[in-house]
Amino acid sequence: MKSKIWYNLKQILIILGAALAAAVSIELLLLPSNVVVGGASGIASILDILLTNTNSAKWYFSVGVWVVAVNIPILIYTFVRFRKRFAVKTLLYVVFLAAFLLVFRICNLAEIFKKAMVAEGEDIDKVLYVVIGGALHGVSLPMILSVNASTGGSDVVGLIVQRHSKKSSSDAMRLILATNIVILLASSLSYYFVRGDSIEAINMFIYSVAAMFIGEIVQELIFKGFSAAVELEVTTEKPLEMAQALQNELKHGTTSVKVVGGYSHQERDMIICIVNKSQLPRARRVISEVDPGAFAYVENVKEVIGRGFANKEIELEDNK
């Protein structure tokens, strides 16, 4: 019972952290720069910019309110069609995000943060805000996926399309990216038609695309960290001893392949083993201990799917 309580508490804390990272990114960094992100948060952000101009006195029309409003249809669909734990955790993220955004707006933290970061009479460094804001926003998605939940918005829509159309996860990610680009373009056009400022509308689109791609880069780096691995290929005269030692020390399986040396024309055995990057020092020690005359090299592996390696891709399942 204690372990279950701690497990659920840890998941809630991760969701809380993801929501906090996204809220700081949106409210303190991106919105003051007139920059929006994709998905439901992007739609909510442009509504905030157009209706309140990020004025704390109009918090009832701020991004925190619109995040909930835009996500309501998606959350209802999620509760009806998917597993309840997935739906509940997604709802928690949306509620936490909205709460943080509303508290930040009511307390006018964006202005306080600006005074702390920028000298009086000077403008904010928009590039710095966009870089940090995009990176911070990119952290939230891997965190929320690590607890088998979603940030709502276009993420859920993309996964729904993936399930119904039988497309691969790569196709779903491309759909999400295309959807987010359309949202950014629509946001810039809306800004132009409402405010009549073509220069700022163009800047909004450019900086928003930059923030989105910075977030994508951060996400990719984090996801690679989950399954960062290398391929270790060892040519040795002691294949059985080498394979056994690597398996015992690294806890990963090995594959043996017969090879012929191009210079010596002698047959040898090559032991292939996929290991985590952090295990390389131990692998080197094992190789030198078992066969000091072995020849080994390492190749980077883009992704590993299988036992012994984390795989954070989330598949939505029917609520049966």
PDB file of C-alpha atoms in Angstrom:
ATOM      1  CA  MET A   1       0.000   0.000   0.000  1.00  0.00           C
ATOM      2  CA  LYS A   2       2.816   2.428   0.877  1.00  0.00           C
ATOM      3  CA  SER A   3       4.606   1.741  -2.398  1.00  0.00           C
ATOM      4  CA  LYS A   4       1.394   2.360  -4.346  1.00  0.00           C
ATOM      5  CA  ILE A   5       0.785   5.653  -2.533  1.00  0.00           C
ATOM      6  CA  TRP A   6       4.373   6.755  -3.180  1.00  0.00           C
ATOM      7  CA  TYR A   7       4.080   5.733  -6.852  1.00  0.00           C
ATOM      8  CA  ASN A   8       0.902   7.794  -7.327  1.00  0.00           C
ATOM      9  CA  LEU A   9       2.378  10.729  -5.413  1.00  0.00           C
ATOM     10  CA  LYS A  10       5.508  10.656  -7.581  1.00  0.00           C
ATOM     11  CA  GLN A  11       3.379  10.668 -10.728  1.00  0.00           C
ATOM     12  CA  ILE A  12       1.371  13.649  -9.474  1.00  0.00           C
ATOM     13  CA  LEU A  13       4.579  15.524  -8.648  1.00  0.00           C
ATOM     14  CA  ILE A  14       5.909  14.886 -12.158  1.00  0.00           C
ATOM     15  CA  ILE A  15       2.658  16.174 -13.666  1.00  0.00           C
ATOM     16  CA  LEU A  16       2.850  19.197 -11.369  1.00  0.00           C
ATOM     17  CA  GLY A  17       6.439  19.864 -12.464  1.00  0.00           C
ATOM     18  CA  ALA A  18       5.538  19.562 -16.143  1.00  0.00           C
ATOM     19  CA  ALA A  19       2.652  22.004 -15.724  1.00  0.00           C
ATOM     20  CA  LEU A  20       4.873  24.449 -13.822  1.00  0.00           C
ATOM     21  CA  ALA A  21       7.551  24.349 -16.543  1.00  0.00           C
ATOM     22  CA  ALA A  22       4.959  25.008 -19.251  1.00  0.00           C
ATOM     23  CA  ALA A  23       3.298  27.804 -17.235  1.00  0.00           C
ATOM     24  CA  VAL A  24       6.583  29.621 -16.598  1.00  0.00           C
ATOM     25  CA  SER A  25       7.437  29.279 -20.282  1.00  0.00           C
ATOM     26  CA  ILE A  26       4.109  30.637 -21.510  1.00  0.00           C
ATOM     27  CA  GLU A  27       3.292  33.331 -18.945  1.00  0.00           C
ATOM     28  CA  LEU A  28       6.717  34.701 -18.028  1.00  0.00           C
ATOM     29  CA  LEU A  29       8.677  34.285 -21.258  1.00  0.00           C
ATOM     30  CA  LEU A  30       6.669  33.681 -24.427  1.00  0.00           C
ATOM     31  CA  LEU A  31       3.532  35.799 -23.971  1.00  0.00           C
ATOM     32  CA  PRO A  32       5.522  38.938 -22.969  1.00  0.00           C
ATOM     33  CA  SER A  33       7.386  38.455 -26.267  1.00  0.00           C
ATOM     34  CA  ASN A  34       4.143  38.103 -28.284  1.00  0.00           C
ATOM     35  CA  VAL A  35       5.102  34.512 -29.035  1.00  0.00           C
ATOM     36  CA  VAL A  36       2.727  31.549 -29.049  1.00  0.00           C
ATOM     37  CA  VAL A  37       3.304  27.800 -29.116  1.00  0.00           C
ATOM     38  CA  GLY A  38       1.346  25.139 -30.952  1.00  0.00           C
ATOM     39  CA  GLY A  39      -1.572  23.076 -29.759  1.00  0.00           C
ATOM     40  CA  ALA A  40      -4.272  24.146 -27.346  1.00  0.00           C
ATOM     41  CA  SER A  41      -1.810  26.401 -25.527  1.00  0.00           C
ATOM     42  CA  GLY A  42      -1.156  28.242 -28.792  1.00  0.00           C
ATOM     43  CA  ILE A  43      -4.841  28.865 -29.395  1.00  0.00           C
ATOM     44  CA  ALA A  44      -5.281  29.974 -25.787  1.00  0.00           C
ATOM     45  CA  SER A  45      -2.248  32.268 -26.022  1.00  0.00           C
ATOM     46  CA  ILE A  46      -3.407  34.131 -29.138  1.00  0.00           C
ATOM     47  CA  LEU A  47      -6.870  34.619 -27.590  1.00  0.00           C
ATOM     48  CA  ASP A  48      -5.166  36.082 -24.530  1.00  0.00           C
ATOM     49  CA  ILE A  49      -2.998  38.431 -26.616  1.00  0.00           C
ATOM     50  CA  LEU A  50      -5.946  39.629 -28.698  1.00  0.00           C
ATOM     51  CA  LEU A  51      -8.483  40.021 -25.870  1.00  0.00           C
ATOM     52  CA  THR A  52      -6.411  41.147 -22.887  1.00  0.00           C
ATOM     53  CA  ASN A  53      -3.012  42.189 -24.270  1.00  0.00           C
ATOM     54  CA  THR A  54      -1.674  40.134 -21.293  1.00  0.00           C
ATOM     55  CA  ASN A  55      -3.258  42.625 -18.862  1.00  0.00           C
ATOM     56  CA  SER A  56      -3.471  41.167 -15.350  1.00  0.00           C
ATOM     57  CA  ALA A  57      -6.704  43.070 -14.671  1.00  0.00           C
ATOM     58  CA  LYS A  58      -8.443  40.974 -17.354  1.00  0.00           C
ATOM     59  CA  TRP A  59      -7.347  37.613 -15.923  1.00  0.00           C
ATOM     60  CA  TYR A  60     -10.837  36.165 -16.599  1.00  0.00           C
ATOM     61  CA  PHE A  61      -9.975  36.218 -20.351  1.00  0.00           C
ATOM     62  CA  SER A  62      -6.363  35.146 -19.879  1.00  0.00           C
ATOM     63  CA  VAL A  63      -4.548  32.113 -21.244  1.00  0.00           C
ATOM     64  CA  GLY A  64      -5.276  30.051 -18.119  1.00  0.00           C
ATOM     65  CA  VAL A  65      -9.027  30.243 -18.732  1.00  0.00           C
ATOM     66  CA  TRP A  66      -8.717  29.544 -22.450  1.00  0.00           C
ATOM     67  CA  VAL A  67      -6.460  26.504 -21.899  1.00  0.00           C
ATOM     68  CA  VAL A  68      -9.313  24.820 -20.036  1.00  0.00           C
ATOM     69  CA  ALA A  69     -11.969  25.956 -22.516  1.00  0.00           C
ATOM     70  CA  VAL A  70     -10.071  24.730 -25.582  1.00  0.00           C
ATOM     71  CA  ASN A  71      -9.269  21.372 -23.960  1.00  0.00           C
ATOM     72  CA  ILE A  72     -12.790  20.584 -22.725  1.00  0.00           C
ATOM     73  CA  PRO A  73     -13.952  18.711 -25.897  1.00  0.00           C
ATOM     74  CA  ILE A  74     -10.682  16.766 -26.060  1.00  0.00           C
ATOM     75  CA  LEU A  75     -10.859  15.840 -22.365  1.00  0.00           C
ATOM     76  CA  ILE A  76     -14.471  14.650 -22.700  1.00  0.00           C
ATOM     77  CA  TYR A  77     -13.521  12.470 -25.664  1.00  0.00           C
ATOM     78  CA  THR A  78     -10.519  11.120 -23.763  1.00  0.00           C
ATOM     79  CA  PHE A  79     -12.631  10.111 -20.764  1.00  0.00           C
ATOM     80  CA  VAL A  80     -15.199   8.409 -23.012  1.00  0.00           C
ATOM     81  CA  ARG A  81     -12.842   6.478 -25.276  1.00  0.00           C
ATOM     82  CA  PHE A  82      -9.569   5.871 -23.422  1.00  0.00           C
ATOM     83  CA  ARG A  83      -8.296   4.416 -20.199  1.00  0.00           C
ATOM     84  CA  LYS A  84      -9.384   6.349 -17.131  1.00  0.00           C
ATOM     85  CA  ARG A  85      -5.866   6.668 -15.669  1.00  0.00           C
ATOM     86  CA  PHE A  86      -4.623   8.252 -18.884  1.00  0.00           C
ATOM     87  CA  ALA A  87      -7.611  10.615 -18.964  1.00  0.00           C
ATOM     88  CA  VAL A  88      -7.324  11.559 -15.279  1.00  0.00           C
ATOM     89  CA  LYS A  89      -3.613  12.337 -15.537  1.00  0.00           C
ATOM     90  CA  THR A  90      -4.183  14.406 -18.672  1.00  0.00           C
ATOM     91  CA  LEU A  91      -6.948  16.293 -16.851  1.00  0.00           C
ATOM     92  CA  LEU A  92      -4.616  16.890 -13.893  1.00  0.00           C
ATOM     93  CA  TYR A  93      -2.005  18.401 -16.193  1.00  0.00           C
ATOM     94  CA  VAL A  94      -4.531  20.762 -17.806  1.00  0.00           C
ATOM     95  CA  VAL A  95      -5.928  21.806 -14.389  1.00  0.00           C
ATOM     96  CA  PHE A  96      -2.454  22.350 -12.901  1.00  0.00           C
ATOM     97  CA  LEU A  97      -1.350  24.323 -15.960  1.00  0.00           C
ATOM     98  CA  ALA A  98      -4.458  26.521 -15.889  1.00  0.00           C
ATOM     99  CA  ALA A  99      -4.081  27.110 -12.138  1.00  0.00           C
ATOM    100  CA  PHE A 100      -0.430  28.141 -12.460  1.00  0.00           C
ATOM    101  CA  LEU A 101      -1.214  30.433 -15.376  1.00  0.00           C
ATOM    102  CA  LEU A 102      -4.066  32.125 -13.515  1.00  0.00           C
ATOM    103  CA  VAL A 103      -2.002  32.616 -10.345  1.00  0.00           C
ATOM    104  CA  PHE A 104       0.895  34.042 -12.366  1.00  0.00           C
ATOM    105  CA  ARG A 105      -1.449  36.450 -14.190  1.00  0.00           C
ATOM    106  CA  ILE A 106      -3.346  37.612 -11.106  1.00  0.00           C
ATOM    107  CA  CYS A 107      -0.060  38.202  -9.259  1.00  0.00           C
ATOM    108  CA  ASN A 108       1.348  39.907 -12.369  1.00  0.00           C
ATOM    109  CA  LEU A 109       4.501  37.781 -12.124  1.00  0.00           C
ATOM    110  CA  ALA A 110       5.435  38.533 -15.726  1.00  0.00           C
ATOM    111  CA  GLU A 111       5.980  42.194 -14.876  1.00  0.00           C
ATOM    112  CA  ILE A 112       7.864  41.320 -11.682  1.00  0.00           C
ATOM    113  CA  PHE A 113      10.058  38.913 -13.645  1.00  0.00           C
ATOM    114  CA  LYS A 114      10.690  41.575 -16.294  1.00  0.00           C
ATOM    115  CA  LYS A 115      11.802  44.121 -13.682  1.00  0.00           C
ATOM    116  CA  ALA A 116      14.177  41.559 -12.211  1.00  0.00           C
ATOM    117  CA  MET A 117      15.658  40.602 -15.576  1.00  0.00           C
ATOM    118  CA  VAL A 118      15.674  43.886 -17.517  1.00  0.00           C
ATOM    119  CA  ALA A 119      17.139  47.251 -16.545  1.00  0.00           C
ATOM    120  CA  GLU A 120      14.672  50.112 -16.203  1.00  0.00           C
ATOM    121  CA  GLY A 121      13.875  51.774 -19.516  1.00  0.00           C
ATOM    122  CA  GLU A 122      15.176  48.870 -21.614  1.00  0.00           C
ATOM    123  CA  ASP A 123      13.220  46.310 -23.612  1.00  0.00           C
ATOM    124  CA  ILE A 124      13.329  42.599 -22.991  1.00  0.00           C
ATOM    125  CA  ASP A 125      15.815  40.488 -24.939  1.00  0.00           C
ATOM    126  CA  LYS A 126      13.261  38.783 -27.141  1.00  0.00           C
ATOM    127  CA  VAL A 127      15.683  36.231 -28.550  1.00  0.00           C
ATOM    128  CA  LEU A 128      16.738  35.146 -25.057  1.00  0.00           C
ATOM    129  CA  TYR A 129      13.121  34.937 -23.916  1.00  0.00           C
ATOM    130  CA  VAL A 130      12.213  32.819 -26.944  1.00  0.00           C
ATOM    131  CA  VAL A 131      15.171  30.462 -26.536  1.00  0.00           C
ATOM    132  CA  ILE A 132      14.621  29.887 -22.812  1.00  0.00           C
ATOM    133  CA  GLY A 133      10.837  29.809 -23.167  1.00  0.00           C
ATOM    134  CA  GLY A 134      10.926  27.328 -26.041  1.00  0.00           C
ATOM    135  CA  ALA A 135      13.399  25.080 -24.236  1.00  0.00           C
ATOM    136  CA  LEU A 136      11.409  25.159 -21.005  1.00  0.00           C
ATOM    137  CA  HIS A 137       8.193  24.377 -22.852  1.00  0.00           C
ATOM    138  CA  GLY A 138       9.950  21.470 -24.557  1.00  0.00           C
ATOM    139  CA  VAL A 139      10.753  19.921 -21.168  1.00  0.00           C
ATOM    140  CA  SER A 140       7.090  19.514 -20.218  1.00  0.00           C
ATOM    141  CA  LEU A 141       6.110  16.963 -22.888  1.00  0.00           C
ATOM    142  CA  PRO A 142       8.761  14.308 -22.043  1.00  0.00           C
ATOM    143  CA  MET A 143       7.893  14.723 -18.364  1.00  0.00           C
ATOM    144  CA  ILE A 144       4.207  14.153 -18.954  1.00  0.00           C
ATOM    145  CA  LEU A 145       4.802  11.242 -21.345  1.00  0.00           C
ATOM    146  CA  SER A 146       6.987   9.587 -18.703  1.00  0.00           C
ATOM    147  CA  VAL A 147       3.851   9.067 -16.582  1.00  0.00           C
ATOM    148  CA  ASN A 148       1.776   7.806 -19.531  1.00  0.00           C
ATOM    149  CA  ALA A 149      -0.302  10.955 -19.872  1.00  0.00           C
ATOM    150  CA  SER A 150      -0.655  13.789 -22.351  1.00  0.00           C
ATOM    151  CA  THR A 151      -0.567  17.568 -22.414  1.00  0.00           C
ATOM    152  CA  GLY A 152      -3.912  17.579 -24.224  1.00  0.00           C
ATOM    153  CA  GLY A 153      -4.549  19.596 -27.367  1.00  0.00           C
ATOM    154  CA  SER A 154      -2.870  18.521 -30.580  1.00  0.00           C
ATOM    155  CA  ASP A 155      -0.937  15.716 -28.851  1.00  0.00           C
ATOM    156  CA  VAL A 156      -4.143  13.819 -28.121  1.00  0.00           C
ATOM    157  CA  VAL A 157      -5.583  14.649 -31.549  1.00  0.00           C
ATOM    158  CA  GLY A 158      -2.473  13.273 -33.266  1.00  0.00           C
ATOM    159  CA  LEU A 159      -2.590  10.046 -31.252  1.00  0.00           C
ATOM    160  CA  ILE A 160      -6.309   9.664 -31.955  1.00  0.00           C
ATOM    161  CA  VAL A 161      -5.664  10.001 -35.689  1.00  0.00           C
ATOM    162  CA  GLN A 162      -2.810   7.497 -35.403  1.00  0.00           C
ATOM    163  CA  ARG A 163      -5.085   4.920 -33.800  1.00  0.00           C
ATOM    164  CA  HIS A 164      -8.011   5.322 -36.197  1.00  0.00           C
ATOM    165  CA  SER A 165      -5.965   5.579 -39.389  1.00  0.00           C
ATOM    166  CA  LYS A 166      -3.456   2.855 -38.399  1.00  0.00           C
ATOM    167  CA  LYS A 167      -0.598   5.221 -39.197  1.00  0.00           C
ATOM    168  CA  SER A 168       2.805   4.969 -37.530  1.00  0.00           C
ATOM    169  CA  SER A 169       3.852   7.159 -34.641  1.00  0.00           C
ATOM    170  CA  SER A 170       6.136   9.073 -37.027  1.00  0.00           C
ATOM    171  CA  ASP A 171       3.127   9.974 -39.171  1.00  0.00           C
ATOM    172  CA  ALA A 172       1.281  11.087 -36.041  1.00  0.00           C
ATOM    173  CA  MET A 173       4.196  13.305 -34.998  1.00  0.00           C
ATOM    174  CA  ARG A 174       4.306  14.858 -38.467  1.00  0.00           C
ATOM    175  CA  LEU A 175       0.568  15.525 -38.220  1.00  0.00           C
ATOM    176  CA  ILE A 176       1.054  17.215 -34.836  1.00  0.00           C
ATOM    177  CA  LEU A 177       3.879  19.341 -36.267  1.00  0.00           C
ATOM    178  CA  ALA A 178       1.766  20.358 -39.283  1.00  0.00           C
ATOM    179  CA  THR A 179      -1.179  21.189 -37.009  1.00  0.00           C
ATOM    180  CA  ASN A 180       1.013  23.357 -34.815  1.00  0.00           C
ATOM    181  CA  ILE A 181       2.394  25.236 -37.844  1.00  0.00           C
ATOM    182  CA  VAL A 182      -1.173  25.917 -39.011  1.00  0.00           C
ATOM    183  CA  ILE A 183      -2.048  27.199 -35.508  1.00  0.00           C
ATOM    184  CA  LEU A 184       0.955  29.544 -35.535  1.00  0.00           C
ATOM    185  CA  LEU A 185       0.065  30.838 -38.996  1.00  0.00           C
ATOM    186  CA  ALA A 186      -3.578  31.366 -38.002  1.00  0.00           C
ATOM    187  CA  SER A 187      -2.454  33.161 -34.839  1.00  0.00           C
ATOM    188  CA  SER A 188      -0.261  35.564 -36.823  1.00  0.00           C
ATOM    189  CA  LEU A 189      -3.021  36.257 -39.350  1.00  0.00           C
ATOM    190  CA  SER A 190      -5.515  36.839 -36.530  1.00  0.00           C
ATOM    191  CA  TYR A 191      -3.117  39.272 -34.904  1.00  0.00           C
ATOM    192  CA  TYR A 192      -2.726  41.157 -38.174  1.00  0.00           C
ATOM    193  CA  PHE A 193      -6.472  41.412 -38.860  1.00  0.00           C
ATOM    194  CA  VAL A 194      -7.301  42.493 -35.281  1.00  0.00           C
ATOM    195  CA  ARG A 195      -4.323  44.790 -34.597  1.00  0.00           C
ATOM    196  CA  GLY A 196      -3.404  45.802 -38.148  1.00  0.00           C
ATOM    197  CA  ASP A 197       0.335  45.498 -37.405  1.00  0.00           C
ATOM    198  CA  SER A 198       1.857  43.461 -40.226  1.00  0.00           C
ATOM    199  CA  ILE A 199       5.450  43.719 -38.954  1.00  0.00           C
ATOM    200  CA  GLU A 200       4.576  42.408 -35.493  1.00  0.00           C
ATOM    201  CA  ALA A 201       2.394  39.680 -37.051  1.00  0.00           C
ATOM    202  CA  ILE A 202       5.335  38.473 -39.159  1.00  0.00           C
ATOM    203  CA  ASN A 203       7.653  38.645 -36.149  1.00  0.00           C
ATOM    204  CA  MET A 204       5.115  36.670 -34.127  1.00  0.00           C
ATOM    205  CA  PHE A 205       5.112  33.867 -36.692  1.00  0.00           C
ATOM    206  CA  ILE A 206       8.911  33.758 -37.051  1.00  0.00           C
ATOM    207  CA  TYR A 207       9.638  33.806 -33.315  1.00  0.00           C
ATOM    208  CA  SER A 208       6.836  31.340 -32.617  1.00  0.00           C
ATOM    209  CA  VAL A 209       8.229  28.865 -35.158  1.00  0.00           C
ATOM    210  CA  ALA A 210      11.674  29.332 -33.598  1.00  0.00           C
ATOM    211  CA  ALA A 211      10.305  28.672 -30.090  1.00  0.00           C
ATOM    212  CA  MET A 212       8.451  25.588 -31.297  1.00  0.00           C
ATOM    213  CA  PHE A 213      11.524  24.101 -32.984  1.00  0.00           C
ATOM    214  CA  ILE A 214      13.688  24.835 -29.937  1.00  0.00           C
ATOM    215  CA  GLY A 215      11.135  22.919 -27.888  1.00  0.00           C
ATOM    216  CA  GLU A 216      11.245  20.047 -30.406  1.00  0.00           C
ATOM    217  CA  ILE A 217      15.050  19.907 -30.178  1.00  0.00           C
ATOM    218  CA  VAL A 218      14.929  19.777 -26.381  1.00  0.00           C
ATOM    219  CA  GLN A 219      12.304  17.020 -26.516  1.00  0.00           C
ATOM    220  CA  GLU A 220      14.413  15.010 -28.959  1.00  0.00           C
ATOM    221  CA  LEU A 221      17.477  15.315 -26.744  1.00  0.00           C
ATOM    222  CA  ILE A 222      15.511  14.149 -23.715  1.00  0.00           C
ATOM    223  CA  PHE A 223      13.879  11.265 -25.585  1.00  0.00           C
ATOM    224  CA  LYS A 224      17.292  10.145 -26.854  1.00  0.00           C
ATOM    225  CA  GLY A 225      18.492  10.167 -23.286  1.00  0.00           C
ATOM    226  CA  PHE A 226      15.812   7.591 -22.396  1.00  0.00           C
ATOM    227  CA  SER A 227      17.231   5.052 -24.857  1.00  0.00           C
ATOM    228  CA  ALA A 228      20.735   6.390 -25.505  1.00  0.00           C
ATOM    229  CA  ALA A 229      22.755   3.382 -26.536  1.00  0.00           C
ATOM    230  CA  VAL A 230      25.764   2.295 -28.541  1.00  0.00           C
ATOM    231  CA  GLU A 231      26.604  -0.818 -30.521  1.00  0.00           C
ATOM    232  CA  LEU A 232      29.715  -2.555 -29.278  1.00  0.00           C
ATOM    233  CA  GLU A 233      31.440  -4.854 -31.794  1.00  0.00           C
ATOM    234  CA  VAL A 234      34.300  -6.976 -30.471  1.00  0.00           C
ATOM    235  CA  THR A 235      36.445  -9.265 -32.642  1.00  0.00           C
ATOM    236  CA  THR A 236      38.100 -11.788 -30.363  1.00  0.00           C
ATOM    237  CA  GLU A 237      39.725 -15.209 -30.203  1.00  0.00           C
ATOM    238  CA  LYS A 238      37.767 -15.947 -27.022  1.00  0.00           C
ATOM    239  CA  PRO A 239      34.147 -15.500 -28.151  1.00  0.00           C
ATOM    240  CA  LEU A 240      32.489 -17.687 -25.511  1.00  0.00           C
ATOM    241  CA  GLU A 241      34.351 -16.092 -22.608  1.00  0.00           C
ATOM    242  CA  MET A 242      33.822 -12.587 -24.013  1.00  0.00           C
ATOM    243  CA  ALA A 243      30.091 -13.059 -24.582  1.00  0.00           C
ATOM    244  CA  GLN A 244      29.594 -14.552 -21.120  1.00  0.00           C
ATOM    245  CA  ALA A 245      31.580 -11.795 -19.403  1.00  0.00           C
ATOM    246  CA  LEU A 246      29.733  -8.997 -21.226  1.00  0.00           C
ATOM    247  CA  GLN A 247      26.358 -10.551 -20.434  1.00  0.00           C
ATOM    248  CA  ASN A 248      27.212 -11.032 -16.762  1.00  0.00           C
ATOM    249  CA  GLU A 249      28.648  -7.544 -16.313  1.00  0.00           C
ATOM    250  CA  LEU A 250      26.308  -5.455 -18.494  1.00  0.00           C
ATOM    251  CA  LYS A 251      23.086  -7.485 -18.232  1.00  0.00           C
ATOM    252  CA  HIS A 252      22.494  -7.261 -21.994  1.00  0.00           C
ATOM    253  CA  GLY A 253      22.389 -10.063 -24.521  1.00  0.00           C
ATOM    254  CA  THR A 254      25.034 -10.623 -27.190  1.00  0.00           C
ATOM    255  CA  THR A 255      25.130 -11.876 -30.769  1.00  0.00           C
ATOM    256  CA  SER A 256      28.023 -13.837 -32.273  1.00  0.00           C
ATOM    257  CA  VAL A 257      28.921 -13.461 -35.957  1.00  0.00           C
ATOM    258  CA  LYS A 258      31.621 -15.242 -37.944  1.00  0.00           C
ATOM    259  CA  VAL A 259      33.973 -12.808 -39.717  1.00  0.00           C
ATOM    260  CA  VAL A 260      37.149 -13.097 -41.802  1.00  0.00           C
ATOM    261  CA  GLY A 261      40.034 -10.673 -41.483  1.00  0.00           C
ATOM    262  CA  GLY A 262      40.841  -8.811 -44.687  1.00  0.00           C
ATOM    263  CA  TYR A 263      44.568  -8.782 -43.933  1.00  0.00           C
ATOM    264  CA  SER A 264      45.125 -12.066 -42.100  1.00  0.00           C
ATOM    265  CA  HIS A 265      42.344 -13.971 -43.922  1.00  0.00           C
ATOM    266  CA  GLN A 266      41.778 -15.792 -40.658  1.00  0.00           C
ATOM    267  CA  GLU A 267      38.317 -16.564 -39.328  1.00  0.00           C
ATOM    268  CA  ARG A 268      37.327 -14.845 -36.113  1.00  0.00           C
ATOM    269  CA  ASP A 269      34.183 -14.361 -34.044  1.00  0.00           C
ATOM    270  CA  MET A 270      32.631 -10.921 -33.624  1.00  0.00           C
ATOM    271  CA  ILE A 271      30.559 -10.330 -30.511  1.00  0.00           C
ATOM    272  CA  ILE A 272      27.859  -7.665 -30.958  1.00  0.00           C
ATOM    273  CA  CYS A 273      26.254  -6.098 -27.901  1.00  0.00           C
ATOM    274  CA  ILE A 274      23.965  -3.072 -27.550  1.00  0.00           C
ATOM    275  CA  VAL A 275      24.716  -1.257 -24.306  1.00  0.00           C
ATOM    276  CA  ASN A 276      23.852   2.010 -22.610  1.00  0.00           C
ATOM    277  CA  LYS A 277      26.430   4.745 -23.092  1.00  0.00           C
ATOM    278  CA  SER A 278      27.021   4.865 -19.354  1.00  0.00           C
ATOM    279  CA  GLN A 279      28.132   1.214 -19.482  1.00  0.00           C
ATOM    280  CA  LEU A 280      31.026   1.821 -21.888  1.00  0.00           C
ATOM    281  CA  PRO A 281      33.739   2.103 -19.171  1.00  0.00           C
ATOM    282  CA  ARG A 282      32.702  -1.260 -17.750  1.00  0.00           C
ATOM    283  CA  ALA A 283      32.600  -2.768 -21.238  1.00  0.00           C
ATOM    284  CA  ARG A 284      36.168  -1.586 -21.919  1.00  0.00           C
ATOM    285  CA  ARG A 285      37.345  -3.127 -18.663  1.00  0.00           C
ATOM    286  CA  VAL A 286      35.684  -6.464 -19.468  1.00  0.00           C
ATOM    287  CA  ILE A 287      37.223  -6.578 -22.946  1.00  0.00           C
ATOM    288  CA  SER A 288      40.733  -5.862 -21.701  1.00  0.00           C
ATOM    289  CA  GLU A 289      40.419  -8.448 -18.910  1.00  0.00           C
ATOM    290  CA  VAL A 290      39.049 -11.265 -21.093  1.00  0.00           C
ATOM    291  CA  ASP A 291      41.139 -10.709 -24.218  1.00  0.00           C
ATOM    292  CA  PRO A 292      43.743  -7.890 -24.254  1.00  0.00           C
ATOM    293  CA  GLY A 293      44.351  -8.619 -27.937  1.00  0.00           C
ATOM    294  CA  ALA A 294      40.717  -8.134 -28.949  1.00  0.00           C
ATOM    295  CA  PHE A 295      39.745  -5.512 -31.512  1.00  0.00           C
ATOM    296  CA  ALA A 296      36.653  -3.487 -30.638  1.00  0.00           C
ATOM    297  CA  TYR A 297      34.845  -0.401 -31.855  1.00  0.00           C
ATOM    298  CA  VAL A 298      31.703   1.496 -30.930  1.00  0.00           C
ATOM    299  CA  GLU A 299      28.911   2.896 -33.110  1.00  0.00           C
ATOM    300  CA  ASN A 300      26.100   5.211 -32.084  1.00  0.00           C
ATOM    301  CA  VAL A 301      22.596   3.770 -32.140  1.00  0.00           C
ATOM    302  CA  LYS A 302      19.749   6.135 -32.941  1.00  0.00           C
ATOM    303  CA  GLU A 303      17.051   4.240 -31.054  1.00  0.00           C
ATOM    304  CA  VAL A 304      16.603   0.918 -29.310  1.00  0.00           C
ATOM    305  CA  ILE A 305      13.267  -0.837 -28.933  1.00  0.00           C
ATOM    306  CA  GLY A 306      13.283  -3.936 -26.813  1.00  0.00           C
ATOM    307  CA  ARG A 307      13.861  -5.473 -23.454  1.00  0.00           C
ATOM    308  CA  GLY A 308      16.392  -3.685 -21.305  1.00  0.00           C
ATOM    309  CA  PHE A 309      15.952  -0.263 -22.893  1.00  0.00           C
ATOM    310  CA  ALA A 310      13.373   2.415 -22.064  1.00  0.00           C
ATOM    311  CA  ASN A 311      10.847   3.205 -24.760  1.00  0.00           C
ATOM    312  CA  LYS A 312       8.744   6.277 -24.025  1.00  0.00           C
ATOM    313  CA  GLU A 313       6.473   6.188 -27.054  1.00  0.00           C
ATOM    314  CA  ILE A 314       2.893   6.226 -25.835  1.00  0.00           C
ATOM    315  CA  GLU A 315       0.148   4.242 -27.485  1.00  0.00           C
ATOM    316  CA  LEU A 316      -3.458   5.116 -26.591  1.00  0.00           C
ATOM    317  CA  GLU A 317      -5.607   2.172 -25.729  1.00  0.00           C
ATOM    318  CA  ASP A 318      -9.362   1.656 -25.703  1.00  0.00           C
ATOM    319  CA  ASN A 319     -11.073   1.792 -22.340  1.00  0.00           C
ATOM    320  CA  LYS A 320     -12.265  -1.787 -22.128  1.00  0.00           C
TER     321      LYS A 320
END
